[in-house]
Short mmCIF file of C-alpha atoms and ligand atoms in Angstrom, two decimals:
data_model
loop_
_atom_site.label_atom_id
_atom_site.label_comp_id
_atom_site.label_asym_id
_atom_site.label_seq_id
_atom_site.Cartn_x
_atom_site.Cartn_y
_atom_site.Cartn_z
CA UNK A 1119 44.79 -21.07 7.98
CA UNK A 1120 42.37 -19.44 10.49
CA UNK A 1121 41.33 -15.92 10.62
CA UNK A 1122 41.38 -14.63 13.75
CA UNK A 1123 38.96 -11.49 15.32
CA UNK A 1124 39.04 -9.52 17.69
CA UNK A 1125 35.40 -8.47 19.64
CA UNK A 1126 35.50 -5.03 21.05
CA UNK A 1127 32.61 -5.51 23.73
CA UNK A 1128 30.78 -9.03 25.07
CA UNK A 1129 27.23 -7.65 25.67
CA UNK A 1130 24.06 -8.35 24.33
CA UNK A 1131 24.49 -8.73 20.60
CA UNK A 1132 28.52 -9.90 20.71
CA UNK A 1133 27.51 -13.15 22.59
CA UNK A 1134 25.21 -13.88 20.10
CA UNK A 1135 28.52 -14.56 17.86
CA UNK A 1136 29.78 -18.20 19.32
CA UNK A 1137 26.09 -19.30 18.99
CA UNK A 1138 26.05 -19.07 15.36
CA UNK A 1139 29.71 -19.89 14.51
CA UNK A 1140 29.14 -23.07 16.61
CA UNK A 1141 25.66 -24.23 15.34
CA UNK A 1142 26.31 -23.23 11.96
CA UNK A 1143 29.98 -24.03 11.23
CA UNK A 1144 30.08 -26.44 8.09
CA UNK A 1145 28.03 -23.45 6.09
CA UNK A 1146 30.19 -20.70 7.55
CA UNK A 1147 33.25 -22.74 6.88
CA UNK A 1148 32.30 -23.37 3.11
CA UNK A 1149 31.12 -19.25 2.46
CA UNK A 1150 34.13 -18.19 4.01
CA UNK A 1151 36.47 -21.34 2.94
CA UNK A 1152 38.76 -20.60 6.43
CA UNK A 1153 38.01 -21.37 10.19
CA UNK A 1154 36.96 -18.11 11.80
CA UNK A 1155 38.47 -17.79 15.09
CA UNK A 1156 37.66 -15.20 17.83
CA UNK A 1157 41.05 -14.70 19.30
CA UNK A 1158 40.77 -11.67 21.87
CA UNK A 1159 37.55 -10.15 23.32
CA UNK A 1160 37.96 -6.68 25.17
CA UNK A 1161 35.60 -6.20 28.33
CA UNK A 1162 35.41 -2.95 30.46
CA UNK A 1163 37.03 -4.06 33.35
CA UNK A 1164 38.44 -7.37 35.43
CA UNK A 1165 35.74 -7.56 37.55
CA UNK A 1166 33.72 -8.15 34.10
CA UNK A 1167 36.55 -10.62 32.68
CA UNK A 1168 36.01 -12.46 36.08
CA UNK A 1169 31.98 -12.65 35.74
CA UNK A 1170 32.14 -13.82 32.36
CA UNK A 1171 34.87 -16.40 33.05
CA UNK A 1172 32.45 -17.44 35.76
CA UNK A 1173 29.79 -17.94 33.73
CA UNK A 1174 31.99 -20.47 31.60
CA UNK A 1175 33.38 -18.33 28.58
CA UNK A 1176 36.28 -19.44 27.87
CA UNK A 1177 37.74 -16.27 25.93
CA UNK A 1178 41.00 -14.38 25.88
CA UNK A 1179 39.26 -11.63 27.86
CA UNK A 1180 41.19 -8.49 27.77
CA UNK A 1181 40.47 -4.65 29.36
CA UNK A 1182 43.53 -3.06 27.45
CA UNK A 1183 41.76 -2.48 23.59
CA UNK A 1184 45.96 -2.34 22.95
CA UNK A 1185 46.05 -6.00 22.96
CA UNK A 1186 43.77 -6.54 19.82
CA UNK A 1187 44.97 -3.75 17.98
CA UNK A 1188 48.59 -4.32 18.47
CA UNK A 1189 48.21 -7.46 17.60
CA UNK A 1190 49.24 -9.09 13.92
CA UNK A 1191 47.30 -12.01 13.97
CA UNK A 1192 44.26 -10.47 14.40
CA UNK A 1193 42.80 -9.19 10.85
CA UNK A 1194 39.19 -8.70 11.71
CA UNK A 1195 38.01 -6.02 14.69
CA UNK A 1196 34.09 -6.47 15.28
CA UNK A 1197 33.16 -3.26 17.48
CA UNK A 1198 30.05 -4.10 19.61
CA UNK A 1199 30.13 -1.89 22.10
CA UNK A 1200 27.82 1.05 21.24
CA UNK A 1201 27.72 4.94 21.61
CA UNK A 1202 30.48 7.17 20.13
CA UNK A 1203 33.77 6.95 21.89
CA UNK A 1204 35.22 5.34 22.69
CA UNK A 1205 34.14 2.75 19.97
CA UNK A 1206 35.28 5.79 17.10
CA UNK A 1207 38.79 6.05 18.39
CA UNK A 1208 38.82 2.32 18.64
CA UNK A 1209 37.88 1.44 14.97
CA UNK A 1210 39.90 4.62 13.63
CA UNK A 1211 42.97 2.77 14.91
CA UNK A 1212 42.02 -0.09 13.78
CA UNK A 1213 41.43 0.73 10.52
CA UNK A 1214 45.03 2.35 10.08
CA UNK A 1215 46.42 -0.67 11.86
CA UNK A 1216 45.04 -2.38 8.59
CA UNK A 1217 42.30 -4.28 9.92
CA UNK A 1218 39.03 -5.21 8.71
CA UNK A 1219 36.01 -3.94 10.93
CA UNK A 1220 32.59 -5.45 11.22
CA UNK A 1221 30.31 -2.83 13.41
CA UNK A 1222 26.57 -2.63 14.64
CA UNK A 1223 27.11 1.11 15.33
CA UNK A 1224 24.51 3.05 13.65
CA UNK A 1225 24.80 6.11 16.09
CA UNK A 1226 29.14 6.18 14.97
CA UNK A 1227 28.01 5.19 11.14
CA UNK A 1228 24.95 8.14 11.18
CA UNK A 1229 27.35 10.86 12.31
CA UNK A 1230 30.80 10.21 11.51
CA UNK A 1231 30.70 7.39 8.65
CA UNK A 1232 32.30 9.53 6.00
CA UNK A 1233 35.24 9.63 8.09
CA UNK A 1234 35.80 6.10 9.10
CA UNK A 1235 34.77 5.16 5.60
CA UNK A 1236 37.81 7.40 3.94
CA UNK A 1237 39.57 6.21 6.46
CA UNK A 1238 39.20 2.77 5.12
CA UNK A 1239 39.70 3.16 1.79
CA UNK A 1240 42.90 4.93 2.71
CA UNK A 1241 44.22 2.07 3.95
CA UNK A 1242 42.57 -0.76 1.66
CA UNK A 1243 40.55 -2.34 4.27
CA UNK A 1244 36.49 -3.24 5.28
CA UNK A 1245 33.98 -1.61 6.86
CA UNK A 1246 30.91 -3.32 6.90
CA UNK A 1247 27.92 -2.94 8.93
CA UNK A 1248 24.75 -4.97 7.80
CA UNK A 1249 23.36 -5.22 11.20
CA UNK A 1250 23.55 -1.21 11.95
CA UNK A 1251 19.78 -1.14 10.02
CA UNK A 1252 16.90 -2.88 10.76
CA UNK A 1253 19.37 -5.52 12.60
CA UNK A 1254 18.07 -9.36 11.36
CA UNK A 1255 16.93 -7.92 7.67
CA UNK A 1256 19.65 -7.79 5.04
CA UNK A 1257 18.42 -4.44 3.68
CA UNK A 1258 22.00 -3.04 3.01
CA UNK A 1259 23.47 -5.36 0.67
CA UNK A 1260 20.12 -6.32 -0.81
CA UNK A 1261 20.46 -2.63 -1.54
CA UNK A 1262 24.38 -2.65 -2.93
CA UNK A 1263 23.84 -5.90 -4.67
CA UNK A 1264 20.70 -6.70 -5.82
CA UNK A 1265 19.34 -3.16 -6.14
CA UNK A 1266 22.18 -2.01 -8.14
CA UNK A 1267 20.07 -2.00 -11.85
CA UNK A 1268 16.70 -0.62 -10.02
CA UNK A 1269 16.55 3.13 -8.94
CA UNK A 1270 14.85 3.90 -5.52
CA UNK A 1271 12.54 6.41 -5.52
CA UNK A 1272 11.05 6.19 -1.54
CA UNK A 1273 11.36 4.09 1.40
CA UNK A 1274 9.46 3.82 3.84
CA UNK A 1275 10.39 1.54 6.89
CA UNK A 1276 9.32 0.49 10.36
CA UNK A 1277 13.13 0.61 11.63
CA UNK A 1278 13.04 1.20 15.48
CA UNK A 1279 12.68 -2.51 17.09
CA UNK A 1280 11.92 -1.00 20.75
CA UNK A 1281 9.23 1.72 19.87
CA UNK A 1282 7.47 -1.18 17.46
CA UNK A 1283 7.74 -3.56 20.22
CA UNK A 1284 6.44 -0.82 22.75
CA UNK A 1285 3.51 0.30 20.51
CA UNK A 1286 2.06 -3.09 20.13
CA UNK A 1287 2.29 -4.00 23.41
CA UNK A 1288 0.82 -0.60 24.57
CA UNK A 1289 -1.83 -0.45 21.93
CA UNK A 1290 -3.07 -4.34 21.30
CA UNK A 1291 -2.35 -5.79 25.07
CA UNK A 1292 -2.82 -2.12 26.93
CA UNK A 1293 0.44 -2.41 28.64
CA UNK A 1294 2.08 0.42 30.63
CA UNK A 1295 4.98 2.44 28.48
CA UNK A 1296 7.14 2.04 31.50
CA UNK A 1297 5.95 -1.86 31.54
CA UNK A 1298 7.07 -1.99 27.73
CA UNK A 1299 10.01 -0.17 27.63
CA UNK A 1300 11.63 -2.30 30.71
CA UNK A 1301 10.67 -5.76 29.12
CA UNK A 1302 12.03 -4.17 25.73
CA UNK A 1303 15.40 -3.41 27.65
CA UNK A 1304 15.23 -6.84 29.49
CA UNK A 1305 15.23 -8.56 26.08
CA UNK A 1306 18.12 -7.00 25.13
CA UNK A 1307 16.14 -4.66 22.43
CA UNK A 1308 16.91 -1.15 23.47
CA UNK A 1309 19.83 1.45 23.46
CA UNK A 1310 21.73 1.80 25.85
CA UNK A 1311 20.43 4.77 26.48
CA UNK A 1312 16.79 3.75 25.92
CA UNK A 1313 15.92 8.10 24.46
CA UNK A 1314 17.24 7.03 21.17
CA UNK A 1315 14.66 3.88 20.52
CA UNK A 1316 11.51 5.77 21.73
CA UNK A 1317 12.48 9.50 20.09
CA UNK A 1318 12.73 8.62 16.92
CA UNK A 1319 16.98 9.08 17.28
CA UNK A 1320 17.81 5.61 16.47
CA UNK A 1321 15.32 5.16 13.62
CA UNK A 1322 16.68 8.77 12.39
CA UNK A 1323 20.47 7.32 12.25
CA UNK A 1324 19.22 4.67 10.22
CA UNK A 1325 17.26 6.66 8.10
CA UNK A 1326 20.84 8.24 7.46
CA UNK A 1327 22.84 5.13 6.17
CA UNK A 1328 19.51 3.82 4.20
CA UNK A 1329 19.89 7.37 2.09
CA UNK A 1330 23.31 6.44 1.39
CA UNK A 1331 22.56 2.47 0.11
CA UNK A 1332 19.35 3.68 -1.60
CA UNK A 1333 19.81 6.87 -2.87
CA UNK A 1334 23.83 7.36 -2.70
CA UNK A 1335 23.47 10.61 -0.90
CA UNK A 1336 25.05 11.24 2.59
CA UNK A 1337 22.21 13.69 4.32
CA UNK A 1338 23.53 14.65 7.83
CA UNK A 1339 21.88 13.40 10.74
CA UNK A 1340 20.74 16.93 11.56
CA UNK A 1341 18.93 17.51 8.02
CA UNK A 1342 16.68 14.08 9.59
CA UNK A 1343 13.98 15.47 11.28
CA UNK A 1344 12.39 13.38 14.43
CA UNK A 1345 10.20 12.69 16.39
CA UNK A 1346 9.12 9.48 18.59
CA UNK A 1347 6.75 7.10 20.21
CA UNK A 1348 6.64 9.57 23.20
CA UNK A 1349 4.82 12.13 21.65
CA UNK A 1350 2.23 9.79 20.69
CA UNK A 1351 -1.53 10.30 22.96
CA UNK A 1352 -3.66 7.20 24.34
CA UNK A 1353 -6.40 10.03 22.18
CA UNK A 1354 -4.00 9.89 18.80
CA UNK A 1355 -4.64 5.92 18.86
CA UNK A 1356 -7.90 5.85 19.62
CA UNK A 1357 -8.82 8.75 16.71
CA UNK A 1358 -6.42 6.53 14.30
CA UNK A 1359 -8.26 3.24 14.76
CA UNK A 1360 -11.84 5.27 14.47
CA UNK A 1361 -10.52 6.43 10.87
CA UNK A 1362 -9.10 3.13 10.38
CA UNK A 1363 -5.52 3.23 10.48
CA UNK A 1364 -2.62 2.22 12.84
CA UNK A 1365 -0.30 4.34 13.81
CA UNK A 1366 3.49 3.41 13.68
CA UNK A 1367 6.93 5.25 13.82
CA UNK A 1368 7.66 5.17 10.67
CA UNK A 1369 10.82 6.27 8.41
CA UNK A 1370 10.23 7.88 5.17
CA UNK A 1371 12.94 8.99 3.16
CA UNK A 1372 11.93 10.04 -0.76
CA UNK A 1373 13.36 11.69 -3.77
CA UNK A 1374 11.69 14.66 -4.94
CA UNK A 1375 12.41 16.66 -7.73
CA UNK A 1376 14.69 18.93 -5.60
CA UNK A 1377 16.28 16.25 -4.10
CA UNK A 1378 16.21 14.03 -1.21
CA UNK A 1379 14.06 14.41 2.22
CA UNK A 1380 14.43 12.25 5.44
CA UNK A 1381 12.68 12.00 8.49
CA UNK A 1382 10.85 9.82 11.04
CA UNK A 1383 7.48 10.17 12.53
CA UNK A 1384 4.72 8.53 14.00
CA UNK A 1385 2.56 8.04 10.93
CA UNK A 1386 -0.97 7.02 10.34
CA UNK A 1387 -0.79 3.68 8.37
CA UNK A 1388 -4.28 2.66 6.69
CA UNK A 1389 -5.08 -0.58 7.92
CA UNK A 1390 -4.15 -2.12 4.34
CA UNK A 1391 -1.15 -1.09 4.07
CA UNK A 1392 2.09 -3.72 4.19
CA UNK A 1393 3.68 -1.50 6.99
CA UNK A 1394 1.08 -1.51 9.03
CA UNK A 1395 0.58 -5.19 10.16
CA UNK A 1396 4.65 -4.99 11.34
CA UNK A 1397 4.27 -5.58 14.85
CA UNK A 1398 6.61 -5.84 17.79
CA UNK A 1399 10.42 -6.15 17.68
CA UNK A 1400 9.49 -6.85 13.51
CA UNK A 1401 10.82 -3.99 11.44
CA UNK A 1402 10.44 -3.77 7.63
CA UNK A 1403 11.43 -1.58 4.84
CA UNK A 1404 9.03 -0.88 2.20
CA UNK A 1405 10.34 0.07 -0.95
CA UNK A 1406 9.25 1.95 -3.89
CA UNK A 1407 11.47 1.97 -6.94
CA UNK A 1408 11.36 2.27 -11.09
CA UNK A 1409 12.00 -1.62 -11.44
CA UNK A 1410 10.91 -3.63 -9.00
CA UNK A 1411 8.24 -1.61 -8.28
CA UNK A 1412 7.18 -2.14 -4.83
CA UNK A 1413 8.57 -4.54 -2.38
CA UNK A 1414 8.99 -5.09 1.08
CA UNK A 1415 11.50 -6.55 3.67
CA UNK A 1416 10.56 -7.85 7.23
CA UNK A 1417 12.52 -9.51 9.80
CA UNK A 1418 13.50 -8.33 13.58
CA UNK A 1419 14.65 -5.33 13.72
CA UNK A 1420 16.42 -5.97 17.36
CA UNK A 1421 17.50 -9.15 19.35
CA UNK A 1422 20.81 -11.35 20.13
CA UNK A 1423 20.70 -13.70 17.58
CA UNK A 1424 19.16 -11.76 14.08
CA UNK A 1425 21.30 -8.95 15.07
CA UNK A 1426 24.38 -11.47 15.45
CA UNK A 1427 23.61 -13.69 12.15
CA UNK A 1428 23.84 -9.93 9.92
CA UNK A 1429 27.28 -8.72 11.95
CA UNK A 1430 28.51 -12.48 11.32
CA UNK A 1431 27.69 -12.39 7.58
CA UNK A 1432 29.68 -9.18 7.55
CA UNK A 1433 32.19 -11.08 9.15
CA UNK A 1434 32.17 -13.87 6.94
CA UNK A 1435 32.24 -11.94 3.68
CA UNK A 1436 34.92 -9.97 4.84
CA UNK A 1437 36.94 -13.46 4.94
CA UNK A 1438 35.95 -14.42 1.65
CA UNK A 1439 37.15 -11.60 0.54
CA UNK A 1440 40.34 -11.66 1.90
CA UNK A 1441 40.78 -15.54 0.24
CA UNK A 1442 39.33 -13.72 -2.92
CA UNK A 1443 41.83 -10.46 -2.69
CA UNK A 1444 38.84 -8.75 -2.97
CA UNK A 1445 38.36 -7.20 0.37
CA UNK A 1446 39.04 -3.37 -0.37
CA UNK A 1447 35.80 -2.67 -2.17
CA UNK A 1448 33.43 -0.38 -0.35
CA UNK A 1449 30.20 -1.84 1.35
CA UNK A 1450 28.44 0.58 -1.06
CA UNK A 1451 29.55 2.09 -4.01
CA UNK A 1452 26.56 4.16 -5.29
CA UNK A 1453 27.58 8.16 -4.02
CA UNK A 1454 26.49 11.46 -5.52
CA UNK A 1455 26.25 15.13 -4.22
CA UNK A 1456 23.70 15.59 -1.92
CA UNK A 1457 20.76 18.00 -2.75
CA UNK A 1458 17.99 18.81 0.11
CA UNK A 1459 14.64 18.70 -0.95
CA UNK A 1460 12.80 21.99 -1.05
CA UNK A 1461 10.06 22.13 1.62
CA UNK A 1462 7.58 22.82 -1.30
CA UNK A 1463 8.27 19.52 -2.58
CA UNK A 1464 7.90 17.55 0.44
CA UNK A 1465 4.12 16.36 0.67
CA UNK A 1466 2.07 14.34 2.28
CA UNK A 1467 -1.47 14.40 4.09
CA UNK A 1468 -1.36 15.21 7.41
CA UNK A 1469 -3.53 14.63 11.22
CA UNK A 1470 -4.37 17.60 12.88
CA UNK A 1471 -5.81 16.97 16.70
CA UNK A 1472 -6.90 20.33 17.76
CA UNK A 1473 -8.48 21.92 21.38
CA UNK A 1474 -10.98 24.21 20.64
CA UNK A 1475 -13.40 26.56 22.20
CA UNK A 1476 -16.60 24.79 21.76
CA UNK A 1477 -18.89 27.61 20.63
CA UNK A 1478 -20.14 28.94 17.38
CA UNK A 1479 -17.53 29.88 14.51
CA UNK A 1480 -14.85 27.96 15.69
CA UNK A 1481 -14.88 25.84 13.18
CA UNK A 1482 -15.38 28.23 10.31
CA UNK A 1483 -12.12 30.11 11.76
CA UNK A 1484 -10.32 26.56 11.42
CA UNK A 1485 -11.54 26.39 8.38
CA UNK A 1486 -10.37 29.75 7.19
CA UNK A 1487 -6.99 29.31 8.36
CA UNK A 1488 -6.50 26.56 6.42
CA UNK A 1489 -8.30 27.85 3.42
CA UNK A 1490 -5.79 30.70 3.75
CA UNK A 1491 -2.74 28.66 3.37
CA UNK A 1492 -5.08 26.30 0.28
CA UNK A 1493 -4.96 23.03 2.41
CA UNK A 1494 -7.76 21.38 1.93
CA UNK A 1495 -10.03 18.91 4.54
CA UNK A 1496 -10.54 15.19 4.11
CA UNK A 1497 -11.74 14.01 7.16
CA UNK A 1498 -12.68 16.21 10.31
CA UNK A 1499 -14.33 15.44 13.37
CA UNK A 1500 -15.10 16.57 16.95
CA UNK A 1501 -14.19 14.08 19.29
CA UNK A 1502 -14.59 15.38 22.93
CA UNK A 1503 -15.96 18.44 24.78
CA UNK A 1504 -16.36 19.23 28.15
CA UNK A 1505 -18.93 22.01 27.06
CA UNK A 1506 -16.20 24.66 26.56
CA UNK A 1507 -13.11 23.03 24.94
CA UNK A 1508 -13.58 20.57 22.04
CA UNK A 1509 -11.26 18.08 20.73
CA UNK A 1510 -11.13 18.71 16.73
CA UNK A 1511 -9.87 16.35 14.44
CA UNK A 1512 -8.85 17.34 10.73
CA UNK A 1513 -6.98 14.95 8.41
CA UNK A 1514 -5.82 17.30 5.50
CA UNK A 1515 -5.71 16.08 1.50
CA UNK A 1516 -2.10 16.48 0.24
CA UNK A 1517 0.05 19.66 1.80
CA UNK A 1518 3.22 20.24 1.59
CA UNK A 1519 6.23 20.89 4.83
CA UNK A 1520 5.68 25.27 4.27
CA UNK A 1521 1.96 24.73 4.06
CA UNK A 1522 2.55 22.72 7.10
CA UNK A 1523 4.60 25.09 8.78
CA UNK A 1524 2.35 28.30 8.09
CA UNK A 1525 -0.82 26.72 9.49
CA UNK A 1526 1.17 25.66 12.32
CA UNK A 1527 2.55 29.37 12.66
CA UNK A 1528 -1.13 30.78 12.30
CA UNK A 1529 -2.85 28.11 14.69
CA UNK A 1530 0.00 29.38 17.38
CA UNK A 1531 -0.49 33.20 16.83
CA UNK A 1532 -4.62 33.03 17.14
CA UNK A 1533 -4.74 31.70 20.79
CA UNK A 1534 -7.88 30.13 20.83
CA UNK A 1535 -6.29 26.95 19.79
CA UNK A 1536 -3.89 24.18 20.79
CA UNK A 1537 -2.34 22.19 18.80
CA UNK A 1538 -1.72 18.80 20.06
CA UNK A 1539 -0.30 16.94 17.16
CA UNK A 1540 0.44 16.67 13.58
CA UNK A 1541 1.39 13.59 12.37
CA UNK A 1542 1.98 12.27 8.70
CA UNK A 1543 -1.22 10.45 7.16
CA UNK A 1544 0.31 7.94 4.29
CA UNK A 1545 -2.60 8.02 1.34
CA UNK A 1546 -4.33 4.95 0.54
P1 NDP B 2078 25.13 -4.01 25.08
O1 NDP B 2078 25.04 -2.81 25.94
O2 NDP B 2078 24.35 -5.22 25.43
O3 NDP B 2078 26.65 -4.46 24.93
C1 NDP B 2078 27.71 -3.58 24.82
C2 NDP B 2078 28.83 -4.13 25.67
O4 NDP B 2078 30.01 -3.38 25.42
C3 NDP B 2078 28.52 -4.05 27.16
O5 NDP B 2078 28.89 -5.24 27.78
C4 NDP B 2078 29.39 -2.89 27.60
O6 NDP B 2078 29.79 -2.96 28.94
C5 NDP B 2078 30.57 -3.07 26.68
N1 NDP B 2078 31.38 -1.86 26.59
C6 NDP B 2078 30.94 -0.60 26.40
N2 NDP B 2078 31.99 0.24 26.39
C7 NDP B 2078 33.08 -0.50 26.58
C8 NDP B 2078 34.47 -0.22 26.69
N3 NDP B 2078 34.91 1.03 26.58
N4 NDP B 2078 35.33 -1.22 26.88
C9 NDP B 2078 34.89 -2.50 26.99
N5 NDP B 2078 33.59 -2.85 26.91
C10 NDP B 2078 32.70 -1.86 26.71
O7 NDP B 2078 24.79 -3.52 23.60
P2 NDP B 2078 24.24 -4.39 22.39
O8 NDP B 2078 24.96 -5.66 22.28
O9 NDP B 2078 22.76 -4.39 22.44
O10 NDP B 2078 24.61 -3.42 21.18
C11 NDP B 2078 25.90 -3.39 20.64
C12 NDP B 2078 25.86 -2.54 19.38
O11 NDP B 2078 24.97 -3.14 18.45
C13 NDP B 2078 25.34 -1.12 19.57
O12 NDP B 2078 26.01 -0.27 18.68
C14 NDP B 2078 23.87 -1.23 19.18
O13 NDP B 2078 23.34 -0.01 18.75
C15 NDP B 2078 23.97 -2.21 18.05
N6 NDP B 2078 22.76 -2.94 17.77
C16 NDP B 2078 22.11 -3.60 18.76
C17 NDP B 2078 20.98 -4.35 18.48
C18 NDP B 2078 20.25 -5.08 19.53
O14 NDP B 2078 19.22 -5.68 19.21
N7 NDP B 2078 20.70 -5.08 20.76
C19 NDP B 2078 20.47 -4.43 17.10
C20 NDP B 2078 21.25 -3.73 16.11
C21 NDP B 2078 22.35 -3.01 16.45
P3 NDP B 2078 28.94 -2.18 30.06
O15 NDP B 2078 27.67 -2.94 30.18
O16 NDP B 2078 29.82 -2.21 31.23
O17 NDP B 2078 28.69 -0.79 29.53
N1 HSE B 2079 17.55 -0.43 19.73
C1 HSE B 2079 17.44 -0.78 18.37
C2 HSE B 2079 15.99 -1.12 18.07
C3 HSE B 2079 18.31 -1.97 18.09
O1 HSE B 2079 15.22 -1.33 19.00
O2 HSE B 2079 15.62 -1.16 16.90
C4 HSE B 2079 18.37 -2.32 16.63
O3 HSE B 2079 19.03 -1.35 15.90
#
């Protein structure tokens, strides 16, 4: 017998599909123990059936999604298409048509995946969607599977592919950020809409699902804060490299004794740190947890073919299952009520890069305010002046999000000073 699937989209990552079912087909054809068939592939429109046809892919190409969902013979819908609708309405129906659904969808998965995932156990079918986090590396089953005895107490990860890429490119070869994010698009690494990779969105819906596979919590994508590459100054690297670290945009979600925090950032990495020789499309997750202790998993975070070999193994499993009668179980199993961290509880040291007047008692007043809110100085320096504005640079010891948040409040109300930036500083 030969399962057949269905592709909802033929773009970057969905083409990447025949490559590795064709190169790879005795190994595929012993995991799954059935030929794997794509059967229908929906495209937007006939002018794109025609182009592809052109090109030599010889597919059922359709432009009515009715023809894969109304059909029988097709158990498995793979949804590569991106963005929110129409892809949601397509896999809802899909789902209660009782097919299986293999998606890449983080965006979908980050805001609505409680629904689609009752929506599958309602009707005793998969959802899986390896390839919707740090696309090549195999970080959500390793977490279902092999993390099951462990328990996670933080991860930290390098998840956007794009903004890694950018920063790299930008930093070590002193490319444009318009030069890096259009190669970054041209090699089929970015978004769609390109805002996601570079602020912070994308790496901010994967921080979402990674809370659910490592800490069974489902924080909404609005308790994540973000923010990106773009907010990152030519001055920020340059200060961050002095001090010696790297800077990177960096996920960190951790369980504190309230309960669980989430965000992204551009974080200062010292130099030693696993994370921070991750460079280009590379992403990694870096894991700290009561068993294992602490370990670390790289691979490319973006790209045709990684992207394609996780949505295949989905794919794959999903028919093994079905020859196994397995296939309802959920992706991940591990759920419990969510709890938000207190802001108290949240700490970390920060990077302060402060313009200053450049006169006498400035820095005493800096260091007053701070005193005031008992955050203490590590590192501080003055990096630039023009003889009336200085650039100051303070790196705090350990502080916590309300400490963070008055000093922010009191830099704002005295005036005299502008606050650039504040970015997370991970201890050595
Ligand atoms: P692409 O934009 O390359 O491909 C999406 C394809 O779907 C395009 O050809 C698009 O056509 C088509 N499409 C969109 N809407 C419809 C529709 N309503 N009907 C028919 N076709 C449609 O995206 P990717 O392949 O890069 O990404 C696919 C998914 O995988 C996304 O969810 C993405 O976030 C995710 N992903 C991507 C990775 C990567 O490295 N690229 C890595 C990990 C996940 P058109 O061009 O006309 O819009
Ligand atoms: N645009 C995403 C990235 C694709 O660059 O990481 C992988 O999710």
């Amino acid at each position: 017998m030969t399962v057949k699937i269905g592709l909802l989209g033929f773009g970057t990552v969905a083409s990447g599909i025949p490559f590795l079912l064709k190169e790879n087909t005795e190994k595929i054809q012993q995991a799954a123990q059935e030929e794997i068939e794509i059967a229908k592939v929906l495209v937007r429109d006939d002018a794109e059936k025609e182009r592809l046809e052109a090109a030599g892919h010889a597919y059922h190409f359709v432009t009515n999604v009715d023809e894969i969902l109304a059909d029988d013979e097709i158990q498995i819908v793979v949804e590569l298409m991106g963005r929110i609708e129409p892809a949601k309405t397509f896999i809802s129906r899909a789902l209660e048509a009782g097919k299986h659904v293999v998606t890449a969808n983080k965006d979908l998965l980050a805001v609505h995946g409680s629904e689609l995932r009752g929506l599958a156990t309602k009707h005793g079918v998969a959802l899986y969607y390896e390839a919707a986090v740090a696309g090549g590396i195999p970080i959500l089953r390793t977490l279902s599977n092999s993390f099951v005895s462990d328990k996670v107490t933080r991860v930290l990860g390098v998840l956007n592919g794009t903004s890694n890429f950018m920063m790299t490119k930008m930093v070590d070869e002193g490319w444009t950020y318009e030069e890096a994010l259009k190669t970054a698009q041209e090699l089929g690494y970015a978004e769609s809409d390109p805002t996601n990779d570079v602020e912070g969105i994308d790496a901010a819906y994967k921080a979402v699902i990674l809370s659910q596979f490592a800490f069974g919590m489902t924080i909404d994508f609005d308790n994540v804060e973000h923010k990106g590459i773009s907010k990152i100054s030519p001055d920020d690297v340059a200060v961050a490299q002095e001090l010696g670290y790297v800077i990177k945009l960096v996920g960190d979600i951790r369980e504190t004794a309230s309960g669980l925090s989430a965000e992204v950032s551009p974080t200062f990495l010292p130099k030693a740190h696993p994370l921070a020789s991750v460079n280009g499309v590379m992403n990694a997750v870096f894991m700290e947890s009561i068993g294992i202790g602490q370990s670390m998993y790289y691979g490319p975070g973006a790209g045709q073919k990684p992207t394609a070999a996780s949505v295949t193994a989905d794919i794959i499993r999903i028919v093994r299952r079905l020859q196994d009668q397995t296939v309802g179980k959920a992706f991940n199993e591990f759920s419990r009520p969510l709890q938000l961290a207190a802001p108290d509880d949240v700490r970390s040291e920060y990077y302060f890069s402060i313009v200053a007047p450049d006169k006498t008692g400035t820095l005493l007043q800096l260091a007053e305010m701070f005193n005031a809110e008992e955050i203490s100085f590590k590192q501080i320096l003055q990096q630039a002046s023009d003889g009336k504005q200085a650039r100051l640079v303070i790196v705090t010891h350990s502080m916590s999000k309300t400490q963070l948040e008055n000093v922010t409040a009191k830099l704002a109300a005295a005036g005299d000073f502008t606050l650039q930036n504040t970015f997370k500083v991970l201890g050595e």
